[in-house]
CSV table of C-alpha atoms in Angstrom, one decimal:
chain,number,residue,atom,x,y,z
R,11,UNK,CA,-14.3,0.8,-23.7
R,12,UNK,CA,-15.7,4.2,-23.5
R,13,UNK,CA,-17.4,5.2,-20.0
R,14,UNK,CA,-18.6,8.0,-17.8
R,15,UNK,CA,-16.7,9.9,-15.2
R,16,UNK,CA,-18.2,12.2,-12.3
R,17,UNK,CA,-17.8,15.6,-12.8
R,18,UNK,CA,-15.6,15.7,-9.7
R,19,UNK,CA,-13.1,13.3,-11.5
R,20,UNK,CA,-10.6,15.4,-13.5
R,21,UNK,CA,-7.1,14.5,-15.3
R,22,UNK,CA,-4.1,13.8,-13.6
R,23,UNK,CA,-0.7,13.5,-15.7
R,24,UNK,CA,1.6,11.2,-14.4
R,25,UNK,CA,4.4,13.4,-13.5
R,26,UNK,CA,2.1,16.5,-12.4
R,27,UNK,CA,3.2,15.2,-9.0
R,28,UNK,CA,7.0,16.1,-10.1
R,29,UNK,CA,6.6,20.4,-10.0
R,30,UNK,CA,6.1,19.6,-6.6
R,31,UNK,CA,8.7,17.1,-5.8
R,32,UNK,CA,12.1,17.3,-4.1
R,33,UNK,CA,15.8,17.6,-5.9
R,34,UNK,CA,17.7,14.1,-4.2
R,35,UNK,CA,20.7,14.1,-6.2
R,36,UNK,CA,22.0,12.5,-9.5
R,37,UNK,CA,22.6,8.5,-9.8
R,38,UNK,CA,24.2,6.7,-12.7
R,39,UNK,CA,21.8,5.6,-15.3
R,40,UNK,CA,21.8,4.1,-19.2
R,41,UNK,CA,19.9,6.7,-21.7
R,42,UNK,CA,17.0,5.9,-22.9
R,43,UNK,CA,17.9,3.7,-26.4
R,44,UNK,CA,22.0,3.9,-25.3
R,45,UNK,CA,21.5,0.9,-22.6
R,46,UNK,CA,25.3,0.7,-23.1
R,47,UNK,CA,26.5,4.0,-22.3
R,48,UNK,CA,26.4,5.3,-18.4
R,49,UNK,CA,25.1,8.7,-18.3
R,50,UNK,CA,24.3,10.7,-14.7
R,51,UNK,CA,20.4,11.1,-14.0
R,52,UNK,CA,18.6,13.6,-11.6
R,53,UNK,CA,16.3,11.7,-9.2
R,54,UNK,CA,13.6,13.7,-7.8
R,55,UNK,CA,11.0,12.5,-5.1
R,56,UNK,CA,7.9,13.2,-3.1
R,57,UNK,CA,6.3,11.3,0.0
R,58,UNK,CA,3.3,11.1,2.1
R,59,UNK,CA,2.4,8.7,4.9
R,60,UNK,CA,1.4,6.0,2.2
R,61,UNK,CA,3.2,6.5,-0.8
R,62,UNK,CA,6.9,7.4,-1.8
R,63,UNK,CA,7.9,8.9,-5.2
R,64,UNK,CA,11.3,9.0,-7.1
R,65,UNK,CA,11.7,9.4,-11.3
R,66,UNK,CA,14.7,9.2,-12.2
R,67,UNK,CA,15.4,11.5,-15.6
R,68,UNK,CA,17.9,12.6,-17.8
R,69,UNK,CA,17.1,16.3,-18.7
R,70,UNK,CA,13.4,16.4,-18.9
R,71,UNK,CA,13.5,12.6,-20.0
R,72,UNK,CA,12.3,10.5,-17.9
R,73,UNK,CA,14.1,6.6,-17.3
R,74,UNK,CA,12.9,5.3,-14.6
R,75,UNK,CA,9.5,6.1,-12.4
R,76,UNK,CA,9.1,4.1,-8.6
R,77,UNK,CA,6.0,4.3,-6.9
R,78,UNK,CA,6.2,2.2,-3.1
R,79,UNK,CA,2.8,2.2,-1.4
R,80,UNK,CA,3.6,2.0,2.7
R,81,UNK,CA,1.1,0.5,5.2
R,82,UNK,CA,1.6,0.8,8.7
R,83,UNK,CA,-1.1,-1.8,9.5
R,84,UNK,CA,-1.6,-4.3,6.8
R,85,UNK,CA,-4.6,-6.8,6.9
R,86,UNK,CA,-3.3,-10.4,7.8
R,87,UNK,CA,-1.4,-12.3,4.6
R,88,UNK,CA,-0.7,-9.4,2.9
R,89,UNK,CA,2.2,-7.2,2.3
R,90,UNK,CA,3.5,-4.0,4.2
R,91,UNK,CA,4.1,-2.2,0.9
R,92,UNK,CA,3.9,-2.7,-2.7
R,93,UNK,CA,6.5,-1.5,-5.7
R,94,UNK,CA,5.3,-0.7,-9.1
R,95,UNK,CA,8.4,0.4,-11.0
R,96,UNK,CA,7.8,1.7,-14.7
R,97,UNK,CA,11.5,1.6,-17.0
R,98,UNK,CA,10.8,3.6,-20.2
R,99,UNK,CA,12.4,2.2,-23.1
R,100,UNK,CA,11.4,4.8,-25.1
R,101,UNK,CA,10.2,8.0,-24.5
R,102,UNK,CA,7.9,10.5,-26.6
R,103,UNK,CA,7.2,13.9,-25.5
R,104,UNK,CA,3.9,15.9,-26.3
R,105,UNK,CA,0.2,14.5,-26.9
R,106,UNK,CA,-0.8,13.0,-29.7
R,107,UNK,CA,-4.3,14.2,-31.1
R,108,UNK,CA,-5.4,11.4,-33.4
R,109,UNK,CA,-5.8,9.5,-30.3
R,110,UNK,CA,-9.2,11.5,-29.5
R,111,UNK,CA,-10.1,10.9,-34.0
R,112,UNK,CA,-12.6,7.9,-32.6
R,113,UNK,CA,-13.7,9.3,-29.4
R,114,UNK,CA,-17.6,9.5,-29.8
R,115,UNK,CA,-19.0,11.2,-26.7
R,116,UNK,CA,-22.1,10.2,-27.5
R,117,UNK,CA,-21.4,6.7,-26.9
R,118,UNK,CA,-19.4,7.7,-23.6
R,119,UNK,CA,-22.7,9.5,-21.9
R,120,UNK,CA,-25.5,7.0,-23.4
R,121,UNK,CA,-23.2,3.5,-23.1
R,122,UNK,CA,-23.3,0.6,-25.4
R,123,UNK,CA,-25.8,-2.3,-25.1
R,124,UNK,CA,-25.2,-6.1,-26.3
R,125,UNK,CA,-27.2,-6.7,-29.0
R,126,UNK,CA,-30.6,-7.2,-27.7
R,127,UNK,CA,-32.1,-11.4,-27.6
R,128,UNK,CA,-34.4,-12.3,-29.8
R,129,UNK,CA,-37.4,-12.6,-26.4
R,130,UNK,CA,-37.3,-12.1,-23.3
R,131,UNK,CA,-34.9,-14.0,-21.4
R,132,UNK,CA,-34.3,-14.1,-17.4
R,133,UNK,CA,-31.4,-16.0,-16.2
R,134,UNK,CA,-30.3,-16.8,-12.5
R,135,UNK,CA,-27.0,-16.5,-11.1
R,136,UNK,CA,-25.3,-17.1,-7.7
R,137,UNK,CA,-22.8,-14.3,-7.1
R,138,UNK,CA,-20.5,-13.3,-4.1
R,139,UNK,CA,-19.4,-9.9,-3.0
R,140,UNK,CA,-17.1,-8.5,-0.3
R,141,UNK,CA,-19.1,-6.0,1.7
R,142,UNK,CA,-18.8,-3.9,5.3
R,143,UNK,CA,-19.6,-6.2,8.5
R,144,UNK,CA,-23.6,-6.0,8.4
R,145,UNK,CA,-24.3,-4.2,5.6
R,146,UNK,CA,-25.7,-6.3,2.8
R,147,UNK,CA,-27.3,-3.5,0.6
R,148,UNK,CA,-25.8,-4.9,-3.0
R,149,UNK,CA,-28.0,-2.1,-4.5
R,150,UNK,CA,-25.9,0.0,-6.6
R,151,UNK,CA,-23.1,-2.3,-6.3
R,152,UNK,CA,-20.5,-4.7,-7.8
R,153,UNK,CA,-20.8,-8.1,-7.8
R,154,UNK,CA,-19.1,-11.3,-9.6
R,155,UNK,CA,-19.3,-15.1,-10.0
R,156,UNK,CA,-17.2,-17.6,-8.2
R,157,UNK,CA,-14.4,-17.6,-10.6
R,158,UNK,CA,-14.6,-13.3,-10.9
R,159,UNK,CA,-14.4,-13.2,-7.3
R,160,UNK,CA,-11.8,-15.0,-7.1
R,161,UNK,CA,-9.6,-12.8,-9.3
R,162,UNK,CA,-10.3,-9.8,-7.4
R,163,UNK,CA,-9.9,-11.6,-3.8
R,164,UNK,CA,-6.3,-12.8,-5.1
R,165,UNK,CA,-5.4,-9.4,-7.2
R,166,UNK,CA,-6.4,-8.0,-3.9
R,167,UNK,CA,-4.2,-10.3,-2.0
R,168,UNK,CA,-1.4,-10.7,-4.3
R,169,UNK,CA,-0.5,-7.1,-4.5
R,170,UNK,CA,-1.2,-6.2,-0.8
R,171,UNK,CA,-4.0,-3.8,-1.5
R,172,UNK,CA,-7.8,-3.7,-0.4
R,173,UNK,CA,-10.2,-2.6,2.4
R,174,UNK,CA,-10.2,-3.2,6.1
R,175,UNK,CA,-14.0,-2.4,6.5
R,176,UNK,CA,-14.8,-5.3,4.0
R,177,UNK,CA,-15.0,-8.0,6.3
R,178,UNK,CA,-17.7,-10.6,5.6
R,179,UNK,CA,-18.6,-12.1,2.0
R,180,UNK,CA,-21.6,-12.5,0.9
R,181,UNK,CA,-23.8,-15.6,-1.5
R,182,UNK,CA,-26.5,-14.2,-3.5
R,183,UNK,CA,-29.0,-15.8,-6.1
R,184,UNK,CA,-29.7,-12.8,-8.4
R,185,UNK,CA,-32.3,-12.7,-11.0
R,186,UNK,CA,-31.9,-10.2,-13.7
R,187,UNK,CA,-33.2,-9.7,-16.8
R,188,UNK,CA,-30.5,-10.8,-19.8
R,189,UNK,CA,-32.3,-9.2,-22.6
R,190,UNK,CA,-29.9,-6.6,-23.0
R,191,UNK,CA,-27.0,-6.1,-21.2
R,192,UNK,CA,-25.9,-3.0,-20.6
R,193,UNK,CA,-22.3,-1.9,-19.1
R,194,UNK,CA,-20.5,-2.5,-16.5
R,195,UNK,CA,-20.4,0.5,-13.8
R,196,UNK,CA,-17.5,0.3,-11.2
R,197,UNK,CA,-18.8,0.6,-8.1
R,198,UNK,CA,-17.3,1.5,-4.4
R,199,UNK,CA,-18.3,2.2,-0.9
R,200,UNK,CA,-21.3,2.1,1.2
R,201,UNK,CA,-22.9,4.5,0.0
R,202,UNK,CA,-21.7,3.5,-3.1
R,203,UNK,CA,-19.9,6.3,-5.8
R,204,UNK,CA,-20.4,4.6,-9.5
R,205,UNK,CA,-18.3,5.5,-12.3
R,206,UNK,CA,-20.3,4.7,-15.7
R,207,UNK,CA,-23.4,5.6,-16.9
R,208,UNK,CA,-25.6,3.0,-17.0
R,209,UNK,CA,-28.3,3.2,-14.4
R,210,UNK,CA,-31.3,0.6,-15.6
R,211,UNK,CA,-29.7,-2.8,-17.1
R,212,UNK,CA,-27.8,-5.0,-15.6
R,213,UNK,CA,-24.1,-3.9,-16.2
R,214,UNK,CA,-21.7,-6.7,-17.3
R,215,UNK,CA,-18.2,-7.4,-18.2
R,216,UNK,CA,-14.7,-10.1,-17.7
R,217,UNK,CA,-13.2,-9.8,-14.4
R,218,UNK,CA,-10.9,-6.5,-14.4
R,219,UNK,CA,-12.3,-5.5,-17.9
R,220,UNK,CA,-9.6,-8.1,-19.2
R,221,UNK,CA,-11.8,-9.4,-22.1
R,222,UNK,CA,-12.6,-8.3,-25.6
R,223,UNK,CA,-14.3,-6.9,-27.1
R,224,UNK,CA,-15.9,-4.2,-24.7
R,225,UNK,CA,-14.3,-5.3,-22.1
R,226,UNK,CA,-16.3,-9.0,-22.3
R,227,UNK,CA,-19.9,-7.3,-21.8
R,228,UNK,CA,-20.9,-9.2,-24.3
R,229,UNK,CA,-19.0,-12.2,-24.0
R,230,UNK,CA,-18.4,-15.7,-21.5
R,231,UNK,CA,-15.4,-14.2,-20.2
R,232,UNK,CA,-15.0,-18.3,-18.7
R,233,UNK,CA,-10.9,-17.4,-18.5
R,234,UNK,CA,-11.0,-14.3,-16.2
R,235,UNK,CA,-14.9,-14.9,-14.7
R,236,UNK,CA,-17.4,-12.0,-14.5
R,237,UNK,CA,-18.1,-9.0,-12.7
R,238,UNK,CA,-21.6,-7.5,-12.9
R,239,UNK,CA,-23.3,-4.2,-11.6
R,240,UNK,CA,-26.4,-3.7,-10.2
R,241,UNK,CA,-28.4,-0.3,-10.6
R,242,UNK,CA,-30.5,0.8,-8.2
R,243,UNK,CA,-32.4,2.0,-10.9
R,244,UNK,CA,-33.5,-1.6,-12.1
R,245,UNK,CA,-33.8,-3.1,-8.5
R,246,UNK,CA,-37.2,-5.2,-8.5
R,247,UNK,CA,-36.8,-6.7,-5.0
R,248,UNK,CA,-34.1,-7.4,-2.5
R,249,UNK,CA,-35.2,-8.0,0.9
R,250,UNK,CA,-32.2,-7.2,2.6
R,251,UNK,CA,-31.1,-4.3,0.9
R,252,UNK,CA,-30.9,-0.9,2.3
R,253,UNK,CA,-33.8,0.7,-0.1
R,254,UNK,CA,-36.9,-0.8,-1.9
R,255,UNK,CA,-38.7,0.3,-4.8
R,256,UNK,CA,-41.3,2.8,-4.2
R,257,UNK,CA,-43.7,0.6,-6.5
R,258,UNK,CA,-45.0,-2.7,-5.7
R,259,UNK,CA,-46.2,-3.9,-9.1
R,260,UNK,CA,-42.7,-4.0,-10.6
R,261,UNK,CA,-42.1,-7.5,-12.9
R,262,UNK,CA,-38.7,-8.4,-13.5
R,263,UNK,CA,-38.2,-8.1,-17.7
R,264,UNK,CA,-40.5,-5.5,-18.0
R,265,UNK,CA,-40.3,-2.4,-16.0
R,266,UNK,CA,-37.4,-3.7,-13.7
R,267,UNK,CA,-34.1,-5.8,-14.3
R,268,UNK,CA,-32.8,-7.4,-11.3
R,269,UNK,CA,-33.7,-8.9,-7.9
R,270,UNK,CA,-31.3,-11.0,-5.0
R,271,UNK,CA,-31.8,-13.4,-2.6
R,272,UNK,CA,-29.3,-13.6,0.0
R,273,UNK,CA,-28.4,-17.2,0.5
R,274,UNK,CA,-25.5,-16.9,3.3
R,275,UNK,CA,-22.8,-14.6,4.5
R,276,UNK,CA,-19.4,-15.9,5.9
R,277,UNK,CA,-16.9,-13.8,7.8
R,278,UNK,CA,-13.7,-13.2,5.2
R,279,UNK,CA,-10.8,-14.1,7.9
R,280,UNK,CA,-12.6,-17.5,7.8
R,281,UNK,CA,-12.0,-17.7,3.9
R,282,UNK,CA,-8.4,-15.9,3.6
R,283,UNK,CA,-7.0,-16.8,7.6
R,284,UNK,CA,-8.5,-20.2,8.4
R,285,UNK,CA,-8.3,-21.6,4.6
R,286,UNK,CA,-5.1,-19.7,3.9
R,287,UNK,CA,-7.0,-18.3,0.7
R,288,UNK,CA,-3.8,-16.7,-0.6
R,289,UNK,CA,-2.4,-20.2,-0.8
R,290,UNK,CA,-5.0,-21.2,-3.3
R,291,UNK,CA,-4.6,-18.1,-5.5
R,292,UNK,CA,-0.7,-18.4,-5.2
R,293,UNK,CA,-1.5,-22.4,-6.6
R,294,UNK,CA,-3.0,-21.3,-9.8
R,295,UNK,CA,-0.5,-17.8,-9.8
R,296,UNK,CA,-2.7,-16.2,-12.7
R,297,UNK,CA,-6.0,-16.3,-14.3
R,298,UNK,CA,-8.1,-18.1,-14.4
R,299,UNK,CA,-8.1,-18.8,-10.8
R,300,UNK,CA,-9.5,-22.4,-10.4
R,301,UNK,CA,-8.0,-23.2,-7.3
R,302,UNK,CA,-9.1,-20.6,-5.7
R,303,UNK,CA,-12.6,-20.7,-6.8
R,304,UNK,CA,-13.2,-23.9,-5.9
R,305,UNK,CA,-12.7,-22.9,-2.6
R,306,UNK,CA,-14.6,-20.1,-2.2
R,307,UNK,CA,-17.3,-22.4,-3.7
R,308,UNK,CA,-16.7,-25.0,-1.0
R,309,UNK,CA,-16.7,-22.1,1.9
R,310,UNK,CA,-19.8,-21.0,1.6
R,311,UNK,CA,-21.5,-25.1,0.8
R,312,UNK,CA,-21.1,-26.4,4.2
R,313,UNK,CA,-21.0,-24.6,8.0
R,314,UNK,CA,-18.0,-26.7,9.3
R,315,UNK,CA,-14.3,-27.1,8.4
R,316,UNK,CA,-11.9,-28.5,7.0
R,317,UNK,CA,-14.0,-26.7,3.8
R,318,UNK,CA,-16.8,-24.8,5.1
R,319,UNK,CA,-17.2,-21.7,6.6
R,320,UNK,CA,-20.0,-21.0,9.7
R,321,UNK,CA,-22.8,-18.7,8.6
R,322,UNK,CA,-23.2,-15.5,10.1
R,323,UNK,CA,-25.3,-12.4,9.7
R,324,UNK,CA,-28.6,-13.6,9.9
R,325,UNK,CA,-29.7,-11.7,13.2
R,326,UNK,CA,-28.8,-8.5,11.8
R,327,UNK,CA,-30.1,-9.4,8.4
R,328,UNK,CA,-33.3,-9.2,10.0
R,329,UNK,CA,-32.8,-6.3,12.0
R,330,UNK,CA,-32.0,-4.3,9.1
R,331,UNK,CA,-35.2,-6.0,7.4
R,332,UNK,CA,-37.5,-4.8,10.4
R,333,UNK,CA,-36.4,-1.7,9.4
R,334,UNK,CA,-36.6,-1.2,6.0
R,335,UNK,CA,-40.1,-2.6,6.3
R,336,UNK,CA,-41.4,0.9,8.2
R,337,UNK,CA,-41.9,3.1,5.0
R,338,UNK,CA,-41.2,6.0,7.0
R,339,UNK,CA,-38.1,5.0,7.6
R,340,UNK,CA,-36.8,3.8,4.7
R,341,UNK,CA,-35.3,5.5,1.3
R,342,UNK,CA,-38.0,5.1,-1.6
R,343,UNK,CA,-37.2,5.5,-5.7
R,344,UNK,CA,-38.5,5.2,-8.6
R,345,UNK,CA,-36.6,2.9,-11.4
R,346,UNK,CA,-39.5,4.0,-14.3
R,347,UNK,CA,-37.8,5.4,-17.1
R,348,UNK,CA,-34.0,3.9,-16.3
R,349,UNK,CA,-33.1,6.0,-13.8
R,350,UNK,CA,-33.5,6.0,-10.1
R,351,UNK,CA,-34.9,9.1,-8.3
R,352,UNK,CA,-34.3,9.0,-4.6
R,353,UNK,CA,-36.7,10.9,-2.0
R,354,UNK,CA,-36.2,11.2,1.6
């Protein structure tokens, strides 16, 4: 799956990091293809306050590359630091050009669509997102189903990583226009900084990409769930978003393709503390994530325990709303034409 990268993205090798890095001695090690034969490796390393590196090489080969990710404070459940260790079996120096042969850069600046429905057709979906304490503005956003959800919460989880500031969760209704989908952008922080291209339709796709083909745009995705972006560029209405259209004859399906209703907000240490959340994804271990969706299902249908979660939020729902309402106060766009232009 092709998509578009800021200009302020560039390339980084894997080993760039190495011409920088410290010489910490030799250590025995098995050449790559000779696992039976004990050669001596160089192991070479660089650190910062969150992350250690060490490769381990033989010459300029590399055999083994560590990366350990440090957190002095780590949210409740999860880890103080994750290992990913990669052991290279084989190893291949130099690029390989026929890997660019299908590249189409076309397709990477104007992104694919799913096959367009024979009519119009609107569909209606409650969706969940993980979002800064008071800030509900899903507007240029990510945003999954129960079961999607659940996969990030428990990647999130599982592997210790994620984002203090994200504190409450959210249950939407979101109406969007289905008649083309268009694909997913992946979306982070408030404001938000999208990677893709898309900027009208609905974006869509399985839950970490992990579906096929296009990543699941196009498809169920009912093993890994789904993820979905919304563009500021198609917003229609959203009352407790942080910007409104600067039209208000805009019909969902014709020159706008999404609008949300939030339905309730929970605080997340009432989901992943108080349920022990990380038990429920640690019951199904992998996609799909059943377990745990159920109960992120159940925290959000009633206000008490055992299963429920109390609502929250709705005071400074409405203050933000109050706001928003004074046009002078308020960022205003334009979604005509697929994209969004912003003015102060």
């Amino acid at each position: 799956r092709l998509g578009a990268v800021d200009s302020s993205y560039s390339y980084s090798g894997m080993f760039d990091w190495v011409a920088y890095s410290t010489f910490a001695g030799t250590a025995p090690c098995s050449p790559l293809n000779e696992t039976d034969v004990v050669a001596t490796c160089d192991v070479w390393t660089a650190s910062s306050p969150t992350v250690n590196l060490t490769l381990t090489a033989l010459g300029d080969v590399p055999v083994q590359y560590e990366i350990l990710e440090v957190s002095d404070d780590p949210p409740p459940g999860q880890p103080a630091s994750l290992n990913i260790t990669y052991v290279f079996l084989t190893f291949d120096q130099g690029d390989d050009p026929a890997l660019f042969d299908s590249f189409n850069e076309t397709e990477c600046f104007d992104p694919p669509a799913c096959p367009a429905e024979p009519a119009t057709l609107l569909k209606s979906e409650t969706l969940y997102i993980f979002h800064p304490v008071a800030n509900f503005d899903i507007a240029g956003q990510d945003i999954a189903d129960a079961l999607g959800d659940a996969f990030f919460v428990c990647e999130t989880l599982q592997t210790g990583q994620g984002d203090d500031d994200y504190e409450w969760i959210s249950q939407w209704v979101v109406d969007y226009d289905a008649t083309v989908i268009g694909q997913y952008a992946n979306c982070n922080g408030y404001p938000s900084n999208c990677v893709g291209a898309e900027t009208y339709r609905v974006g869509h796709e399985a839950a970490l990409g992990i579906g096929y083909p296009m990543a699941g745009q196009c498809a169920d995705n009912n093993l890994t769930g789904n993820w979905y972006s919304l563009p500021l560029g198609g917003l229609c209405a959203c009352d407790d978003c942080g910007v409104v259209p600067e039209y208000d004859d805009l019909v969902l399906g014709v020159n706008c393709t999404w609008s949300a209703t939030r339905v309730k907000t929970i605080n997340a240490s009432c989901l992943i503390t108080d349920h022990d959340y990380l038990g429920a994804c640690s019951a199904d271990g992998r996609a799909p994530f059943y377990t745990a969706s159920d109960a992120l299902v159940a925290a959000f249908e009633s206000d008490d325990a055992p299963a429920g979660c109390p609502r929250i939020g709705d005071d400074e729902a409405y203050a933000a709303l109050v706001r928003h309402k004074n046009r002078g106060d308020r960022p205003r766009f334009s979604s005509f034409g697929g994209g969004a232009a912003l003015d102060s």
